[in-house]
Amino acid sequence: MPLTFPTQNTLQQLFVARSPWSQQQLPPLEATQSSYRARKDLFPAWSAADDVKSKASQLSNEAQKEFQKASSLAQAKAGKIELYSAKYYAACTLGGLLACGVTHTAVTPLDLVKCRRQVDSKMYKGNFEAWGKISRAEGFRGIYTGWSPTFFGYSAQGAFKYGGYEFFKKFYSDLAGEEMAYRNKTSLYLAASASAEFIADIALCPFEAVKVRMQTTIPPFASGTLAGISAITGKEGTAGLYKGLYPLWGRQIPYTMMKFASFETIVEAIYDYLPGQKSDYSKGAQTGVSFAGGYLAGILCAIVSHPADVMVSKLNANRQSGEAFGAAMGRIYKDIGFAGLWNGLPVRIVMIGTLTGLQWMIYDSFKIFMGLPTTGASGPPPSKKPEMP
């Protein structure tokens, strides 16, 4: 029911504001409530969501400021980094180390289940069942079995992989010439990535042997990386650390060729689809493109390299001492068949897709941090740019 008497605000508006002796400023009146306007007191979640958005925006702005500040300090300390200089390759090597070491370690629980299911497909029905059984039997730490050799091995591999890729891409491009390299850029990406991965796997192999054995033996045969290396070399010599090198090359070289070539192609296609040029977009948007391109590339990588990944797990777990490589592969294939080569593929697609997307995002973020351009969509050489009408 409406009020019969005028309110205090109404009296002030009519009399006080009109008085020549009064200099008091009245507060603005609240907007009249419309029948079509939602009442905030009835929907408190709306205001809470607005608060969350506002706080998130403030945190994002603060994080960007801190990132820019740290980036400026790092660039000032490192000095100007010329493209394709020794400093450039060192920065790319460090970026690859961070990208691969951190991400592979983070997905250790997925990798643990994948390796065990590759060795025994009937061990677990799914990821959650596996993690539940492992945590009950071995505690929470059991879910991260093998994290130590994973971190050291894939940090070394990432350093040689990304740093080597940048080096070999420039090296082969100079051999072919600028125009020839652009016309055959996919072949260039494939050759550069294969060369880099060949070297990176030599650094990875000893740690991969320890990791796979820790994850596929229950309880784990060793408590950590050094204990695992010591146990293998004590029983089988140094050769025991490298008995999975050939299948590792068979898994990782096609994987990396697909990873780099498809990433470069996908990123170029994304920028071709978007309006404007790559340089028109912010650094944050460019790292977003890197993640999207990396995730799609990772799906293709997982499919291409999965049979070899299964064989690596089987060889490291079941290859007998002194058994020839070919004989071991033949025996394992006879046991599991063609279908067995695809055990654990759905898990690996999720793992590798996420992994590859995060790796490219971290790698390109580090390049931005050091004042370098992101990877992909470099464009044609100047002589091949189309002329404007």
Short mmCIF file of N, CA, C and O in Angstrom, two decimals, residues 185-232:
data_model
loop_
_atom_site.label_atom_id
_atom_site.label_comp_id
_atom_site.label_asym_id
_atom_site.label_seq_id
_atom_site.Cartn_x
_atom_site.Cartn_y
_atom_site.Cartn_z
N LYS A 185 57.89 -26.39 -46.72
CA LYS A 185 57.99 -26.15 -45.28
C LYS A 185 57.57 -27.36 -44.45
O LYS A 185 58.17 -27.62 -43.39
N THR A 186 56.59 -28.13 -44.90
CA THR A 186 56.18 -29.31 -44.14
C THR A 186 57.31 -30.32 -44.07
O THR A 186 57.58 -30.91 -43.01
N SER A 187 57.99 -30.54 -45.18
CA SER A 187 59.14 -31.45 -45.19
C SER A 187 60.25 -30.92 -44.27
O SER A 187 60.94 -31.70 -43.60
N LEU A 188 60.39 -29.61 -44.24
CA LEU A 188 61.38 -28.99 -43.36
C LEU A 188 61.04 -29.25 -41.90
O LEU A 188 61.91 -29.62 -41.10
N TYR A 189 59.76 -29.08 -41.54
CA TYR A 189 59.34 -29.34 -40.16
C TYR A 189 59.59 -30.80 -39.79
O TYR A 189 60.04 -31.10 -38.68
N LEU A 190 59.28 -31.71 -40.70
CA LEU A 190 59.44 -33.14 -40.42
C LEU A 190 60.91 -33.50 -40.22
O LEU A 190 61.27 -34.23 -39.29
N ALA A 191 61.77 -32.98 -41.09
CA ALA A 191 63.20 -33.31 -40.99
C ALA A 191 63.81 -32.71 -39.72
O ALA A 191 64.60 -33.38 -39.03
N ALA A 192 63.47 -31.47 -39.41
CA ALA A 192 64.03 -30.82 -38.23
C ALA A 192 63.59 -31.52 -36.94
O ALA A 192 64.39 -31.75 -36.03
N SER A 193 62.31 -31.87 -36.86
CA SER A 193 61.81 -32.51 -35.64
C SER A 193 62.37 -33.92 -35.48
O SER A 193 62.69 -34.35 -34.36
N ALA A 194 62.52 -34.65 -36.59
CA ALA A 194 63.08 -36.00 -36.51
C ALA A 194 64.53 -35.96 -36.04
O ALA A 194 64.96 -36.78 -35.21
N SER A 195 65.30 -35.01 -36.55
CA SER A 195 66.70 -34.89 -36.15
C SER A 195 66.83 -34.54 -34.67
O SER A 195 67.67 -35.10 -33.95
N ALA A 196 65.98 -33.62 -34.21
CA ALA A 196 66.04 -33.22 -32.81
C ALA A 196 65.64 -34.37 -31.89
O ALA A 196 66.27 -34.61 -30.85
N GLU A 197 64.60 -35.11 -32.26
CA GLU A 197 64.11 -36.19 -31.42
C GLU A 197 65.09 -37.35 -31.35
O GLU A 197 65.19 -38.03 -30.32
N PHE A 198 65.82 -37.60 -32.44
CA PHE A 198 66.82 -38.67 -32.45
C PHE A 198 67.83 -38.46 -31.31
O PHE A 198 68.19 -39.40 -30.59
N ILE A 199 68.26 -37.22 -31.14
CA ILE A 199 69.22 -36.90 -30.07
C ILE A 199 68.53 -36.88 -28.70
O ILE A 199 69.07 -37.39 -27.71
N ALA A 200 67.33 -36.32 -28.66
CA ALA A 200 66.62 -36.19 -27.38
C ALA A 200 66.33 -37.54 -26.75
O ALA A 200 66.37 -37.68 -25.51
N ASP A 201 66.05 -38.55 -27.56
CA ASP A 201 65.71 -39.87 -27.02
C ASP A 201 66.90 -40.56 -26.37
O ASP A 201 66.72 -41.40 -25.47
N ILE A 202 68.10 -40.24 -26.82
CA ILE A 202 69.29 -40.81 -26.19
C ILE A 202 69.39 -40.31 -24.75
O ILE A 202 69.80 -41.05 -23.83
N ALA A 203 69.02 -39.04 -24.53
CA ALA A 203 69.01 -38.49 -23.18
C ALA A 203 67.86 -39.05 -22.35
O ALA A 203 67.98 -39.25 -21.13
N LEU A 204 66.74 -39.33 -22.99
CA LEU A 204 65.54 -39.80 -22.28
C LEU A 204 65.61 -41.27 -21.90
O LEU A 204 65.12 -41.66 -20.83
N CYS A 205 66.21 -42.10 -22.72
CA CYS A 205 66.08 -43.55 -22.63
C CYS A 205 66.40 -44.13 -21.25
O CYS A 205 65.63 -44.95 -20.73
N PRO A 206 67.51 -43.78 -20.58
CA PRO A 206 67.78 -44.37 -19.27
C PRO A 206 66.69 -44.08 -18.24
O PRO A 206 66.31 -44.95 -17.46
N PHE A 207 66.17 -42.87 -18.25
CA PHE A 207 65.12 -42.49 -17.31
C PHE A 207 63.80 -43.17 -17.66
O PHE A 207 63.03 -43.54 -16.76
N GLU A 208 63.54 -43.34 -18.94
CA GLU A 208 62.31 -44.03 -19.36
C GLU A 208 62.34 -45.48 -18.92
O GLU A 208 61.31 -46.04 -18.51
N ALA A 209 63.51 -46.13 -18.99
CA ALA A 209 63.64 -47.52 -18.55
C ALA A 209 63.31 -47.65 -17.06
O ALA A 209 62.59 -48.56 -16.64
N VAL A 210 63.82 -46.72 -16.27
CA VAL A 210 63.55 -46.73 -14.83
C VAL A 210 62.07 -46.46 -14.57
O VAL A 210 61.42 -47.13 -13.75
N LYS A 211 61.52 -45.47 -15.25
CA LYS A 211 60.12 -45.09 -15.05
C LYS A 211 59.17 -46.25 -15.34
O LYS A 211 58.27 -46.56 -14.54
N VAL A 212 59.35 -46.88 -16.49
CA VAL A 212 58.44 -47.96 -16.89
C VAL A 212 58.52 -49.12 -15.91
O VAL A 212 57.50 -49.71 -15.51
N ARG A 213 59.72 -49.47 -15.47
CA ARG A 213 59.86 -50.58 -14.52
C ARG A 213 59.24 -50.24 -13.17
O ARG A 213 58.63 -51.09 -12.52
N MET A 214 59.41 -48.99 -12.74
CA MET A 214 58.80 -48.59 -11.47
C MET A 214 57.28 -48.65 -11.56
O MET A 214 56.61 -49.03 -10.58
N GLN A 215 56.73 -48.28 -12.71
CA GLN A 215 55.28 -48.20 -12.84
C GLN A 215 54.62 -49.55 -13.13
O GLN A 215 53.42 -49.71 -12.89
N THR A 216 55.38 -50.51 -13.66
CA THR A 216 54.78 -51.79 -14.06
C THR A 216 55.13 -52.93 -13.10
O THR A 216 54.70 -54.06 -13.34
N THR A 217 55.91 -52.68 -12.06
CA THR A 217 56.18 -53.69 -11.04
C THR A 217 55.48 -53.30 -9.75
O THR A 217 55.52 -52.13 -9.35
N ILE A 218 54.80 -54.24 -9.13
CA ILE A 218 54.04 -53.97 -7.91
C ILE A 218 54.56 -54.89 -6.81
O ILE A 218 54.43 -56.12 -6.92
N PRO A 219 55.18 -54.35 -5.76
CA PRO A 219 55.52 -52.93 -5.56
C PRO A 219 56.65 -52.50 -6.48
O PRO A 219 57.33 -53.35 -7.07
N PRO A 220 56.88 -51.19 -6.65
CA PRO A 220 57.93 -50.71 -7.56
C PRO A 220 59.29 -51.30 -7.21
O PRO A 220 59.62 -51.47 -6.03
N PHE A 221 60.06 -51.64 -8.26
CA PHE A 221 61.34 -52.30 -8.04
C PHE A 221 62.38 -51.38 -7.41
O PHE A 221 63.41 -51.84 -6.91
N ALA A 222 62.17 -50.07 -7.44
CA ALA A 222 63.11 -49.11 -6.87
C ALA A 222 62.34 -47.95 -6.27
O ALA A 222 61.20 -47.68 -6.65
N SER A 223 62.97 -47.26 -5.34
CA SER A 223 62.31 -46.16 -4.65
C SER A 223 62.47 -44.82 -5.35
O SER A 223 61.76 -43.87 -5.02
N GLY A 224 63.42 -44.71 -6.27
CA GLY A 224 63.66 -43.44 -6.96
C GLY A 224 64.54 -43.62 -8.17
O GLY A 224 64.91 -44.75 -8.54
N THR A 225 64.91 -42.51 -8.78
CA THR A 225 65.66 -42.55 -10.03
C THR A 225 67.04 -43.16 -9.85
O THR A 225 67.43 -44.09 -10.59
N LEU A 226 67.81 -42.65 -8.90
CA LEU A 226 69.18 -43.15 -8.72
C LEU A 226 69.17 -44.61 -8.29
O LEU A 226 70.01 -45.40 -8.76
N ALA A 227 68.24 -44.98 -7.41
CA ALA A 227 68.16 -46.38 -6.98
C ALA A 227 67.78 -47.28 -8.16
O ALA A 227 68.30 -48.39 -8.29
N GLY A 228 66.92 -46.79 -9.04
CA GLY A 228 66.53 -47.57 -10.21
C GLY A 228 67.66 -47.75 -11.18
O GLY A 228 67.88 -48.85 -11.72
N ILE A 229 68.40 -46.67 -11.46
CA ILE A 229 69.56 -46.77 -12.36
C ILE A 229 70.60 -47.74 -11.79
O ILE A 229 71.16 -48.58 -12.51
N SER A 230 70.84 -47.64 -10.49
CA SER A 230 71.81 -48.52 -9.85
C SER A 230 71.38 -49.97 -9.92
O SER A 230 72.20 -50.87 -10.18
N ALA A 231 70.09 -50.24 -9.72
CA ALA A 231 69.58 -51.61 -9.76
C ALA A 231 69.70 -52.21 -11.16
O ALA A 231 70.09 -53.37 -11.33
N ILE A 232 69.40 -51.43 -12.19
CA ILE A 232 69.45 -51.93 -13.57
C ILE A 232 70.89 -52.16 -14.00
O ILE A 232 71.23 -53.21 -14.57
#
